[in-house]
Structure formats: C-alpha cells, structure tokens
Amino acid sequence: MRARATLQARRPWFIAGALVLLVAAIYFGGHQLTRPQFIDTSIPPDSLSPGGFGDTTDFRVFFTWTEDGYCVGQFHVKATETATQVRVGPVISRRYLYGGICAGVGTVENVASVELKLASALGKREVVRESDGAPLPVFVYRTSLGCNDAIASKADPPADLPVVLNQVALPTVSALPANRSGEPDPNARLFAKQGLFVASGASFALLVPAEWVGRLTIGWGRPALRTTHLLVSGCKATGSQERWLVFAGGFWVGEPACVPLLVKSAGQEQTVLIGVGAACPGQAAPPPGN
C-alpha cells in the first residue's frame, strides 16, 4: 500500500516531466525545420561539351571549380530553349547543412561539369549564357586521337615543323592562314588547316592553356572533333607505314591570334606558340585567308 501511495504521489511529477520533454521536442524540432537545410551557390557556365553516344540532346556544362572535390549530385543546371537559341542558366551548387555525407569526386585543372539534357537537338542554334548573353563555346572537352585515322605517313616531318619532346611536330616556324570555318560557334569562326605529325609509338597530350579555353580549340582525326585536351597514346606505324603518322585537322579561333599550346609527355612539358591567322614573334605574316 505504501509503495502504491508513493507511486501515486510521484505520478504528477512524471507527467509534468514528460510534458516538458514533449514541448521541448516540438520547439526545437520546429526550430530546426525553420532553419535553412541547404545553401545554393550560383556559378557561371563556361562551355558545353557533347555527351557522346550520338545523342545530340545530351551535353555536359563545364565551369570553374577551384575546390578539391565535390559530391555526386551536388550540381544542377537548366536551359531555356527557342527555335534559334539555347540560353544556359547558372550552375547551382547545393550543399546540405545537416547529415550530408557524400562520396567526393576530384576535380582536374580547376574544372568540373554537370549534365544538361536539351529538349531537342542542338543543331545550328546559338548557345549563350543566360546571365549576360555571352556566347558559350561548344566543343569536346577531352578526347583521344584515333590511331587508325592517319591519312598518310612520312619518313620525317617537313623542315618547317619542328619536333617537340621527340613526340610531335608542330607549326611553330611559320604562321598559318585562317579561313572561315562555317562553325556556328563565334569562338571557332576561323580555321587553320594543319596536319599533325606523330612519331610512331608516341604518347603525349596537347592542351589548350586555361586562359585560352573558350577562344581556341584543336582537333585531328576522322572526324576532327574540336577539343581542348587531345590525348595521343601509342599510335604505331604498321605494315608499309613510315615512322611519322599524319592526321588531318587544325586549329579553330574566333579571331586571328598567336596562340599557346601545351605539350605534355612522360613528365615533361613545353609550351609552343602557333600563329593562327596572325604571326607570332619571329614569324612571317601568314598568307591571307578567305
């Protein structure tokens, strides 16, 4: 009886304590819900790259990202489409504030990308940045040279194509004429045709320096896809082919310019200057283009 009386005497305290805990849970839970759950940051897009597999509506939007990495699904982007134009909005970086654990993805050369699915094929439509109307270049960000795409072979490169890092011969002696390319991208309005001479078995990369991305693209092969990173890996002469393999392609620019090109191979790198429609220091003026 005494124990039952004691329990009954304590019951109001249990009830009061439970009510306090319930009110606290409701208050703090509601307060938590009213706090921001994520932070969105807008990032301007820099360029578009076809997604591959022949899908003309599948693209990737590239943008500057200087942090060490990012989370899968962290970025989103939308575009507004008309019959003549594609306006690409800002890339949205969304960071969740609570309980966010993700598998980090590393960045390369301070660049990241996010998928963009268009409603219809890009075709000849103009691509611009929504925020300021600036044209956005459209090119394959990184690609590999098809070794079977060689159109010829030679025992040695021509005398006016010096060999760089014992791997590739590039037109650094004479400026190249630049003609209208027919590309809808204003950043690729002019094209300078120049065969690429590759030593048998060579492995190297040709890269457009970061400060020229958007103003210069390169490409060789069949077809010669416009890119800023061309990888060449072990293309070897076979059968009757001579030591130096030749690939069709060249350089695209918006305006005549002396452009830099970075060559990397086996831990070595060298930047060369190439005149595209305009002479570099020490070069003669190129023949007039069309």
PDB file of C-alpha atoms in Angstrom:
ATOM      1  CA  MET A   1       0.000   0.000   0.000  1.00  0.00           C
ATOM      2  CA  ARG A   2       2.798   2.370   0.950  1.00  0.00           C
ATOM      3  CA  ALA A   3       4.589   1.725  -2.400  1.00  0.00           C
ATOM      4  CA  ARG A   4       1.367   2.344  -4.321  1.00  0.00           C
ATOM      5  CA  ALA A   5       0.836   5.604  -2.442  1.00  0.00           C
ATOM      6  CA  THR A   6       4.372   6.684  -3.146  1.00  0.00           C
ATOM      7  CA  LEU A   7       3.932   5.937  -6.893  1.00  0.00           C
ATOM      8  CA  GLN A   8       0.690   7.880  -7.000  1.00  0.00           C
ATOM      9  CA  ALA A   9       2.385  10.801  -5.260  1.00  0.00           C
ATOM     10  CA  ARG A  10       5.187  10.827  -7.850  1.00  0.00           C
ATOM     11  CA  ARG A  11       2.927  10.428 -10.881  1.00  0.00           C
ATOM     12  CA  PRO A  12       2.253  14.176 -11.346  1.00  0.00           C
ATOM     13  CA  TRP A  13       5.992  14.752 -11.484  1.00  0.00           C
ATOM     14  CA  PHE A  14       6.387  12.090 -14.181  1.00  0.00           C
ATOM     15  CA  ILE A  15       3.570  13.642 -16.174  1.00  0.00           C
ATOM     16  CA  ALA A  16       4.996  17.133 -15.765  1.00  0.00           C
ATOM     17  CA  GLY A  17       8.455  15.971 -16.849  1.00  0.00           C
ATOM     18  CA  ALA A  18       7.053  14.198 -19.887  1.00  0.00           C
ATOM     19  CA  LEU A  19       5.147  17.308 -20.894  1.00  0.00           C
ATOM     20  CA  VAL A  20       8.295  19.419 -20.591  1.00  0.00           C
ATOM     21  CA  LEU A  21      10.218  16.992 -22.806  1.00  0.00           C
ATOM     22  CA  LEU A  22       7.378  16.940 -25.343  1.00  0.00           C
ATOM     23  CA  VAL A  23       7.196  20.736 -25.507  1.00  0.00           C
ATOM     24  CA  ALA A  24      10.976  20.955 -25.861  1.00  0.00           C
ATOM     25  CA  ALA A  25      10.977  18.393 -28.656  1.00  0.00           C
ATOM     26  CA  ILE A  26       8.243  20.251 -30.512  1.00  0.00           C
ATOM     27  CA  TYR A  27      10.000  23.591 -30.057  1.00  0.00           C
ATOM     28  CA  PHE A  28      13.463  22.524 -31.057  1.00  0.00           C
ATOM     29  CA  GLY A  29      12.187  20.282 -33.837  1.00  0.00           C
ATOM     30  CA  GLY A  30      10.134  23.106 -35.268  1.00  0.00           C
ATOM     31  CA  HIS A  31      13.010  25.499 -34.857  1.00  0.00           C
ATOM     32  CA  GLN A  32      15.261  23.065 -36.732  1.00  0.00           C
ATOM     33  CA  LEU A  33      12.743  22.826 -39.565  1.00  0.00           C
ATOM     34  CA  THR A  34      12.617  26.594 -39.958  1.00  0.00           C
ATOM     35  CA  ARG A  35      16.405  26.828 -40.300  1.00  0.00           C
ATOM     36  CA  PRO A  36      17.926  26.546 -43.828  1.00  0.00           C
ATOM     37  CA  GLN A  37      18.559  22.921 -44.786  1.00  0.00           C
ATOM     38  CA  PHE A  38      20.931  23.751 -47.640  1.00  0.00           C
ATOM     39  CA  ILE A  39      22.863  26.576 -49.262  1.00  0.00           C
ATOM     40  CA  ASP A  40      22.710  27.228 -53.032  1.00  0.00           C
ATOM     41  CA  THR A  41      25.573  28.943 -54.867  1.00  0.00           C
ATOM     42  CA  SER A  42      25.333  30.145 -58.485  1.00  0.00           C
ATOM     43  CA  ILE A  43      28.294  29.519 -60.792  1.00  0.00           C
ATOM     44  CA  PRO A  44      28.530  30.886 -64.375  1.00  0.00           C
ATOM     45  CA  PRO A  45      28.861  28.205 -67.075  1.00  0.00           C
ATOM     46  CA  ASP A  46      31.977  28.332 -69.259  1.00  0.00           C
ATOM     47  CA  SER A  47      31.322  25.879 -72.111  1.00  0.00           C
ATOM     48  CA  LEU A  48      29.295  22.921 -73.391  1.00  0.00           C
ATOM     49  CA  SER A  49      30.535  19.522 -74.475  1.00  0.00           C
ATOM     50  CA  PRO A  50      28.545  16.832 -76.342  1.00  0.00           C
ATOM     51  CA  GLY A  51      27.768  13.898 -74.072  1.00  0.00           C
ATOM     52  CA  GLY A  52      28.659  11.299 -76.701  1.00  0.00           C
ATOM     53  CA  PHE A  53      26.979   8.117 -77.971  1.00  0.00           C
ATOM     54  CA  GLY A  54      25.453  10.054 -80.872  1.00  0.00           C
ATOM     55  CA  ASP A  55      22.800  11.716 -78.678  1.00  0.00           C
ATOM     56  CA  THR A  56      22.514  15.297 -79.934  1.00  0.00           C
ATOM     57  CA  THR A  57      20.480  16.389 -76.893  1.00  0.00           C
ATOM     58  CA  ASP A  58      22.915  15.137 -74.247  1.00  0.00           C
ATOM     59  CA  PHE A  59      25.554  17.649 -73.128  1.00  0.00           C
ATOM     60  CA  ARG A  60      27.794  18.467 -70.219  1.00  0.00           C
ATOM     61  CA  VAL A  61      28.201  22.012 -68.934  1.00  0.00           C
ATOM     62  CA  PHE A  62      31.734  22.831 -67.795  1.00  0.00           C
ATOM     63  CA  PHE A  63      32.529  25.513 -65.222  1.00  0.00           C
ATOM     64  CA  THR A  64      35.371  26.680 -62.982  1.00  0.00           C
ATOM     65  CA  TRP A  65      35.598  24.828 -59.648  1.00  0.00           C
ATOM     66  CA  THR A  66      38.655  25.549 -57.523  1.00  0.00           C
ATOM     67  CA  GLU A  67      37.836  23.313 -54.546  1.00  0.00           C
ATOM     68  CA  ASP A  68      39.476  19.890 -54.139  1.00  0.00           C
ATOM     69  CA  GLY A  69      36.319  17.958 -54.978  1.00  0.00           C
ATOM     70  CA  TYR A  70      32.531  17.854 -54.901  1.00  0.00           C
ATOM     71  CA  CYS A  71      29.650  15.494 -54.155  1.00  0.00           C
ATOM     72  CA  VAL A  72      27.779  13.380 -56.680  1.00  0.00           C
ATOM     73  CA  GLY A  73      24.538  15.226 -57.450  1.00  0.00           C
ATOM     74  CA  GLN A  74      25.788  18.496 -55.966  1.00  0.00           C
ATOM     75  CA  PHE A  75      25.388  20.473 -59.226  1.00  0.00           C
ATOM     76  CA  HIS A  76      22.319  21.240 -61.322  1.00  0.00           C
ATOM     77  CA  VAL A  77      21.737  23.391 -64.392  1.00  0.00           C
ATOM     78  CA  LYS A  78      18.786  24.283 -66.638  1.00  0.00           C
ATOM     79  CA  ALA A  79      18.464  25.851 -70.079  1.00  0.00           C
ATOM     80  CA  THR A  80      15.771  27.853 -71.848  1.00  0.00           C
ATOM     81  CA  GLU A  81      15.311  26.806 -75.478  1.00  0.00           C
ATOM     82  CA  THR A  82      13.872  28.566 -78.518  1.00  0.00           C
ATOM     83  CA  ALA A  83      13.996  27.714 -82.221  1.00  0.00           C
ATOM     84  CA  THR A  84      17.201  29.723 -82.675  1.00  0.00           C
ATOM     85  CA  GLN A  85      18.864  29.819 -79.273  1.00  0.00           C
ATOM     86  CA  VAL A  86      19.758  27.851 -76.134  1.00  0.00           C
ATOM     87  CA  ARG A  87      20.175  30.022 -73.038  1.00  0.00           C
ATOM     88  CA  VAL A  88      22.126  28.178 -70.338  1.00  0.00           C
ATOM     89  CA  GLY A  89      21.350  29.252 -66.793  1.00  0.00           C
ATOM     90  CA  PRO A  90      23.780  29.299 -63.869  1.00  0.00           C
ATOM     91  CA  VAL A  91      25.122  26.071 -62.451  1.00  0.00           C
ATOM     92  CA  ILE A  92      23.642  25.635 -58.968  1.00  0.00           C
ATOM     93  CA  SER A  93      25.861  24.102 -56.298  1.00  0.00           C
ATOM     94  CA  ARG A  94      23.665  22.824 -53.439  1.00  0.00           C
ATOM     95  CA  ARG A  95      25.280  21.969 -50.097  1.00  0.00           C
ATOM     96  CA  TYR A  96      23.152  20.337 -47.379  1.00  0.00           C
ATOM     97  CA  LEU A  97      23.862  21.583 -43.863  1.00  0.00           C
ATOM     98  CA  TYR A  98      22.787  18.571 -41.804  1.00  0.00           C
ATOM     99  CA  GLY A  99      23.667  14.938 -42.140  1.00  0.00           C
ATOM    100  CA  GLY A 100      25.357  15.388 -45.506  1.00  0.00           C
ATOM    101  CA  ILE A 101      27.800  12.577 -46.224  1.00  0.00           C
ATOM    102  CA  CYS A 102      28.865  12.022 -49.803  1.00  0.00           C
ATOM    103  CA  ALA A 103      31.448  10.288 -51.936  1.00  0.00           C
ATOM    104  CA  GLY A 104      33.749  13.055 -53.055  1.00  0.00           C
ATOM    105  CA  VAL A 105      34.666  13.476 -56.729  1.00  0.00           C
ATOM    106  CA  GLY A 106      38.035  15.027 -57.558  1.00  0.00           C
ATOM    107  CA  THR A 107      38.467  17.928 -59.950  1.00  0.00           C
ATOM    108  CA  VAL A 108      41.011  18.242 -62.753  1.00  0.00           C
ATOM    109  CA  GLU A 109      42.639  21.576 -63.586  1.00  0.00           C
ATOM    110  CA  ASN A 110      40.026  23.515 -61.570  1.00  0.00           C
ATOM    111  CA  VAL A 111      37.189  22.393 -63.840  1.00  0.00           C
ATOM    112  CA  ALA A 112      34.004  20.451 -63.048  1.00  0.00           C
ATOM    113  CA  SER A 113      30.929  19.587 -65.134  1.00  0.00           C
ATOM    114  CA  VAL A 114      27.261  18.713 -64.840  1.00  0.00           C
ATOM    115  CA  GLU A 115      24.803  17.017 -67.210  1.00  0.00           C
ATOM    116  CA  LEU A 116      22.385  19.070 -69.320  1.00  0.00           C
ATOM    117  CA  LYS A 117      19.616  17.373 -71.309  1.00  0.00           C
ATOM    118  CA  LEU A 118      18.116  19.516 -74.065  1.00  0.00           C
ATOM    119  CA  ALA A 119      14.511  19.158 -75.177  1.00  0.00           C
ATOM    120  CA  SER A 120      15.586  18.912 -78.833  1.00  0.00           C
ATOM    121  CA  ALA A 121      18.784  18.509 -80.855  1.00  0.00           C
ATOM    122  CA  LEU A 122      21.126  21.494 -80.668  1.00  0.00           C
ATOM    123  CA  GLY A 123      21.598  21.721 -84.435  1.00  0.00           C
ATOM    124  CA  LYS A 124      22.738  25.172 -85.564  1.00  0.00           C
ATOM    125  CA  ARG A 125      21.185  27.018 -82.632  1.00  0.00           C
ATOM    126  CA  GLU A 126      23.235  29.656 -80.841  1.00  0.00           C
ATOM    127  CA  VAL A 127      24.310  28.807 -77.278  1.00  0.00           C
ATOM    128  CA  VAL A 128      24.584  31.715 -74.853  1.00  0.00           C
ATOM    129  CA  ARG A 129      24.963  32.285 -71.120  1.00  0.00           C
ATOM    130  CA  GLU A 130      21.659  33.417 -69.649  1.00  0.00           C
ATOM    131  CA  SER A 131      23.153  35.914 -67.190  1.00  0.00           C
ATOM    132  CA  ASP A 132      24.894  38.152 -69.726  1.00  0.00           C
ATOM    133  CA  GLY A 133      24.063  36.808 -73.194  1.00  0.00           C
ATOM    134  CA  ALA A 134      27.708  35.915 -73.878  1.00  0.00           C
ATOM    135  CA  PRO A 135      28.233  33.120 -76.435  1.00  0.00           C
ATOM    136  CA  LEU A 136      29.248  29.798 -74.903  1.00  0.00           C
ATOM    137  CA  PRO A 137      31.729  27.649 -76.853  1.00  0.00           C
ATOM    138  CA  VAL A 138      30.606  24.129 -77.711  1.00  0.00           C
ATOM    139  CA  PHE A 139      33.370  21.535 -78.019  1.00  0.00           C
ATOM    140  CA  VAL A 140      34.504  18.119 -76.783  1.00  0.00           C
ATOM    141  CA  TYR A 141      36.356  18.902 -73.564  1.00  0.00           C
ATOM    142  CA  ARG A 142      38.700  15.891 -73.748  1.00  0.00           C
ATOM    143  CA  THR A 143      39.173  13.248 -76.465  1.00  0.00           C
ATOM    144  CA  SER A 144      41.711  10.742 -77.755  1.00  0.00           C
ATOM    145  CA  LEU A 145      43.260  10.596 -81.207  1.00  0.00           C
ATOM    146  CA  GLY A 146      42.115   7.579 -83.206  1.00  0.00           C
ATOM    147  CA  CYS A 147      45.312   5.827 -84.267  1.00  0.00           C
ATOM    148  CA  ASN A 148      43.569   4.336 -87.310  1.00  0.00           C
ATOM    149  CA  ASP A 149      42.615   7.821 -88.535  1.00  0.00           C
ATOM    150  CA  ALA A 150      46.042   8.548 -90.058  1.00  0.00           C
ATOM    151  CA  ILE A 151      45.729   9.794 -93.635  1.00  0.00           C
ATOM    152  CA  ALA A 152      49.415   9.353 -94.535  1.00  0.00           C
ATOM    153  CA  SER A 153      52.870   8.604 -93.167  1.00  0.00           C
ATOM    154  CA  LYS A 154      56.270  10.171 -93.770  1.00  0.00           C
ATOM    155  CA  ALA A 155      59.870   9.288 -93.006  1.00  0.00           C
ATOM    156  CA  ASP A 156      60.338  12.731 -91.388  1.00  0.00           C
ATOM    157  CA  PRO A 157      58.248  15.863 -90.770  1.00  0.00           C
ATOM    158  CA  PRO A 158      58.742  18.868 -93.082  1.00  0.00           C
ATOM    159  CA  ALA A 159      61.596  21.208 -92.143  1.00  0.00           C
ATOM    160  CA  ASP A 160      59.166  23.966 -91.059  1.00  0.00           C
ATOM    161  CA  LEU A 161      57.547  21.674 -88.451  1.00  0.00           C
ATOM    162  CA  PRO A 162      59.969  21.374 -85.520  1.00  0.00           C
ATOM    163  CA  VAL A 163      59.684  18.264 -83.341  1.00  0.00           C
ATOM    164  CA  VAL A 164      58.586  18.856 -79.736  1.00  0.00           C
ATOM    165  CA  LEU A 165      59.657  16.463 -76.934  1.00  0.00           C
ATOM    166  CA  ASN A 166      60.559  13.878 -79.612  1.00  0.00           C
ATOM    167  CA  GLN A 167      56.858  13.103 -79.960  1.00  0.00           C
ATOM    168  CA  VAL A 168      55.047  15.518 -82.265  1.00  0.00           C
ATOM    169  CA  ALA A 169      55.874  18.065 -84.988  1.00  0.00           C
ATOM    170  CA  LEU A 170      54.065  21.406 -84.727  1.00  0.00           C
ATOM    171  CA  PRO A 171      53.927  24.554 -86.941  1.00  0.00           C
ATOM    172  CA  THR A 172      55.979  26.955 -84.836  1.00  0.00           C
ATOM    173  CA  VAL A 173      58.138  28.408 -87.640  1.00  0.00           C
ATOM    174  CA  SER A 174      55.527  29.895 -89.977  1.00  0.00           C
ATOM    175  CA  ALA A 175      52.103  31.383 -89.219  1.00  0.00           C
ATOM    176  CA  LEU A 176      49.095  29.511 -90.629  1.00  0.00           C
ATOM    177  CA  PRO A 177      46.417  31.111 -92.830  1.00  0.00           C
ATOM    178  CA  ALA A 178      42.978  31.104 -91.199  1.00  0.00           C
ATOM    179  CA  ASN A 179      39.788  30.764 -93.220  1.00  0.00           C
ATOM    180  CA  ARG A 180      36.094  30.838 -92.352  1.00  0.00           C
ATOM    181  CA  SER A 181      35.171  27.563 -90.706  1.00  0.00           C
ATOM    182  CA  GLY A 182      31.396  27.589 -91.104  1.00  0.00           C
ATOM    183  CA  GLU A 183      31.035  26.748 -87.409  1.00  0.00           C
ATOM    184  CA  PRO A 184      28.069  28.389 -85.627  1.00  0.00           C
ATOM    185  CA  ASP A 185      30.258  28.962 -82.557  1.00  0.00           C
ATOM    186  CA  PRO A 186      31.687  32.513 -82.853  1.00  0.00           C
ATOM    187  CA  ASN A 187      34.723  31.335 -80.886  1.00  0.00           C
ATOM    188  CA  ALA A 188      35.523  28.986 -83.784  1.00  0.00           C
ATOM    189  CA  ARG A 189      34.750  31.340 -86.664  1.00  0.00           C
ATOM    190  CA  LEU A 190      38.178  30.775 -88.256  1.00  0.00           C
ATOM    191  CA  PHE A 191      40.001  27.517 -89.017  1.00  0.00           C
ATOM    192  CA  ALA A 192      43.685  26.962 -89.809  1.00  0.00           C
ATOM    193  CA  LYS A 193      44.249  23.614 -91.502  1.00  0.00           C
ATOM    194  CA  GLN A 194      47.417  21.806 -90.458  1.00  0.00           C
ATOM    195  CA  GLY A 195      48.332  18.128 -90.432  1.00  0.00           C
ATOM    196  CA  LEU A 196      49.544  16.663 -87.149  1.00  0.00           C
ATOM    197  CA  PHE A 197      52.774  14.642 -87.429  1.00  0.00           C
ATOM    198  CA  VAL A 198      53.011  11.998 -84.688  1.00  0.00           C
ATOM    199  CA  ALA A 199      56.068   9.806 -84.109  1.00  0.00           C
ATOM    200  CA  SER A 200      55.337   6.073 -84.174  1.00  0.00           C
ATOM    201  CA  GLY A 201      54.651   4.853 -80.624  1.00  0.00           C
ATOM    202  CA  ALA A 202      54.426   8.374 -79.193  1.00  0.00           C
ATOM    203  CA  SER A 203      52.351   9.102 -76.091  1.00  0.00           C
ATOM    204  CA  PHE A 204      51.597  12.726 -75.244  1.00  0.00           C
ATOM    205  CA  ALA A 205      48.846  15.263 -74.682  1.00  0.00           C
ATOM    206  CA  LEU A 206      48.128  18.561 -76.425  1.00  0.00           C
ATOM    207  CA  LEU A 207      46.332  21.001 -74.123  1.00  0.00           C
ATOM    208  CA  VAL A 208      44.861  24.448 -74.605  1.00  0.00           C
ATOM    209  CA  PRO A 209      46.042  26.539 -71.618  1.00  0.00           C
ATOM    210  CA  ALA A 210      43.286  27.524 -69.176  1.00  0.00           C
ATOM    211  CA  GLU A 211      43.426  31.211 -70.134  1.00  0.00           C
ATOM    212  CA  TRP A 212      42.687  30.277 -73.764  1.00  0.00           C
ATOM    213  CA  VAL A 213      39.827  27.843 -73.153  1.00  0.00           C
ATOM    214  CA  GLY A 214      36.824  29.282 -74.978  1.00  0.00           C
ATOM    215  CA  ARG A 215      38.978  31.122 -77.518  1.00  0.00           C
ATOM    216  CA  LEU A 216      40.996  28.244 -79.000  1.00  0.00           C
ATOM    217  CA  THR A 217      40.127  24.658 -79.873  1.00  0.00           C
ATOM    218  CA  ILE A 218      42.159  21.995 -81.640  1.00  0.00           C
ATOM    219  CA  GLY A 219      41.329  18.711 -83.328  1.00  0.00           C
ATOM    220  CA  TRP A 220      42.683  15.948 -85.534  1.00  0.00           C
ATOM    221  CA  GLY A 221      41.277  12.668 -86.819  1.00  0.00           C
ATOM    222  CA  ARG A 222      38.227  11.481 -88.763  1.00  0.00           C
ATOM    223  CA  PRO A 223      36.253  13.490 -87.882  1.00  0.00           C
ATOM    224  CA  ALA A 224      38.462  16.120 -86.304  1.00  0.00           C
ATOM    225  CA  LEU A 225      36.458  16.882 -83.155  1.00  0.00           C
ATOM    226  CA  ARG A 226      37.078  20.293 -81.638  1.00  0.00           C
ATOM    227  CA  THR A 227      38.603  19.889 -78.185  1.00  0.00           C
ATOM    228  CA  THR A 228      40.905  21.482 -75.609  1.00  0.00           C
ATOM    229  CA  HIS A 229      42.570  18.217 -74.473  1.00  0.00           C
ATOM    230  CA  LEU A 230      43.827  15.843 -77.166  1.00  0.00           C
ATOM    231  CA  LEU A 231      45.362  12.620 -75.858  1.00  0.00           C
ATOM    232  CA  VAL A 232      47.668  10.516 -78.041  1.00  0.00           C
ATOM    233  CA  SER A 233      48.668   7.096 -76.767  1.00  0.00           C
ATOM    234  CA  GLY A 234      50.952   4.661 -78.544  1.00  0.00           C
ATOM    235  CA  CYS A 235      49.936   5.181 -82.168  1.00  0.00           C
ATOM    236  CA  LYS A 236      52.366   2.900 -84.012  1.00  0.00           C
ATOM    237  CA  ALA A 237      53.249   2.679 -87.692  1.00  0.00           C
ATOM    238  CA  THR A 238      52.275  -0.696 -89.112  1.00  0.00           C
ATOM    239  CA  GLY A 239      52.946  -2.549 -92.358  1.00  0.00           C
ATOM    240  CA  SER A 240      54.202  -0.200 -95.041  1.00  0.00           C
ATOM    241  CA  GLN A 241      53.678   2.960 -92.968  1.00  0.00           C
ATOM    242  CA  GLU A 242      56.691   5.158 -92.356  1.00  0.00           C
ATOM    243  CA  ARG A 243      57.791   6.416 -88.916  1.00  0.00           C
ATOM    244  CA  TRP A 244      55.758   9.637 -88.785  1.00  0.00           C
ATOM    245  CA  LEU A 245      51.964   9.287 -88.934  1.00  0.00           C
ATOM    246  CA  VAL A 246      49.958  12.206 -90.346  1.00  0.00           C
ATOM    247  CA  PHE A 247      46.458  13.188 -89.141  1.00  0.00           C
ATOM    248  CA  ALA A 248      44.100  15.757 -90.687  1.00  0.00           C
ATOM    249  CA  GLY A 249      42.821  18.658 -88.597  1.00  0.00           C
ATOM    250  CA  GLY A 250      43.976  22.006 -87.277  1.00  0.00           C
ATOM    251  CA  PHE A 251      43.144  24.981 -85.075  1.00  0.00           C
ATOM    252  CA  TRP A 252      39.923  26.976 -84.501  1.00  0.00           C
ATOM    253  CA  VAL A 253      39.831  30.558 -83.194  1.00  0.00           C
ATOM    254  CA  GLY A 254      37.344  33.410 -83.086  1.00  0.00           C
ATOM    255  CA  GLU A 255      39.885  35.998 -84.230  1.00  0.00           C
ATOM    256  CA  PRO A 256      43.389  35.792 -85.751  1.00  0.00           C
ATOM    257  CA  ALA A 257      45.884  35.306 -82.937  1.00  0.00           C
ATOM    258  CA  CYS A 258      49.222  33.942 -81.793  1.00  0.00           C
ATOM    259  CA  VAL A 259      48.068  31.070 -79.588  1.00  0.00           C
ATOM    260  CA  PRO A 260      49.870  28.950 -76.975  1.00  0.00           C
ATOM    261  CA  LEU A 261      49.684  25.160 -76.961  1.00  0.00           C
ATOM    262  CA  LEU A 262      50.957  22.980 -74.132  1.00  0.00           C
ATOM    263  CA  VAL A 263      52.642  19.654 -74.958  1.00  0.00           C
ATOM    264  CA  LYS A 264      52.978  17.087 -72.132  1.00  0.00           C
ATOM    265  CA  SER A 265      54.806  13.765 -72.323  1.00  0.00           C
ATOM    266  CA  ALA A 266      56.330  11.456 -69.704  1.00  0.00           C
ATOM    267  CA  GLY A 267      56.604  14.100 -67.007  1.00  0.00           C
ATOM    268  CA  GLN A 268      57.928  16.742 -69.408  1.00  0.00           C
ATOM    269  CA  GLU A 269      56.023  19.708 -70.756  1.00  0.00           C
ATOM    270  CA  GLN A 270      56.663  22.513 -73.202  1.00  0.00           C
ATOM    271  CA  THR A 271      54.544  25.442 -74.345  1.00  0.00           C
ATOM    272  CA  VAL A 272      54.829  26.411 -78.014  1.00  0.00           C
ATOM    273  CA  LEU A 273      53.412  29.424 -79.874  1.00  0.00           C
ATOM    274  CA  ILE A 274      51.445  28.928 -83.089  1.00  0.00           C
ATOM    275  CA  GLY A 275      50.295  31.696 -85.388  1.00  0.00           C
ATOM    276  CA  VAL A 276      46.681  31.186 -86.442  1.00  0.00           C
ATOM    277  CA  GLY A 277      45.836  33.881 -88.963  1.00  0.00           C
ATOM    278  CA  ALA A 278      48.366  36.179 -87.246  1.00  0.00           C
ATOM    279  CA  ALA A 279      52.112  35.870 -86.811  1.00  0.00           C
ATOM    280  CA  CYS A 280      53.814  35.120 -83.504  1.00  0.00           C
ATOM    281  CA  PRO A 281      57.098  36.929 -82.676  1.00  0.00           C
ATOM    282  CA  GLY A 282      59.739  35.919 -85.200  1.00  0.00           C
ATOM    283  CA  GLN A 283      57.234  34.532 -87.714  1.00  0.00           C
ATOM    284  CA  ALA A 284      56.394  35.924 -91.126  1.00  0.00           C
ATOM    285  CA  ALA A 285      52.821  37.060 -91.699  1.00  0.00           C
ATOM    286  CA  PRO A 286      50.559  34.242 -92.953  1.00  0.00           C
ATOM    287  CA  PRO A 287      49.021  34.239 -96.421  1.00  0.00           C
ATOM    288  CA  PRO A 288      45.633  35.993 -96.442  1.00  0.00           C
ATOM    289  CA  GLY A 289      42.665  33.754 -95.597  1.00  0.00           C
ATOM    290  CA  ASN A 290      39.216  33.660 -97.078  1.00  0.00           C
TER     291      ASN A 290
END
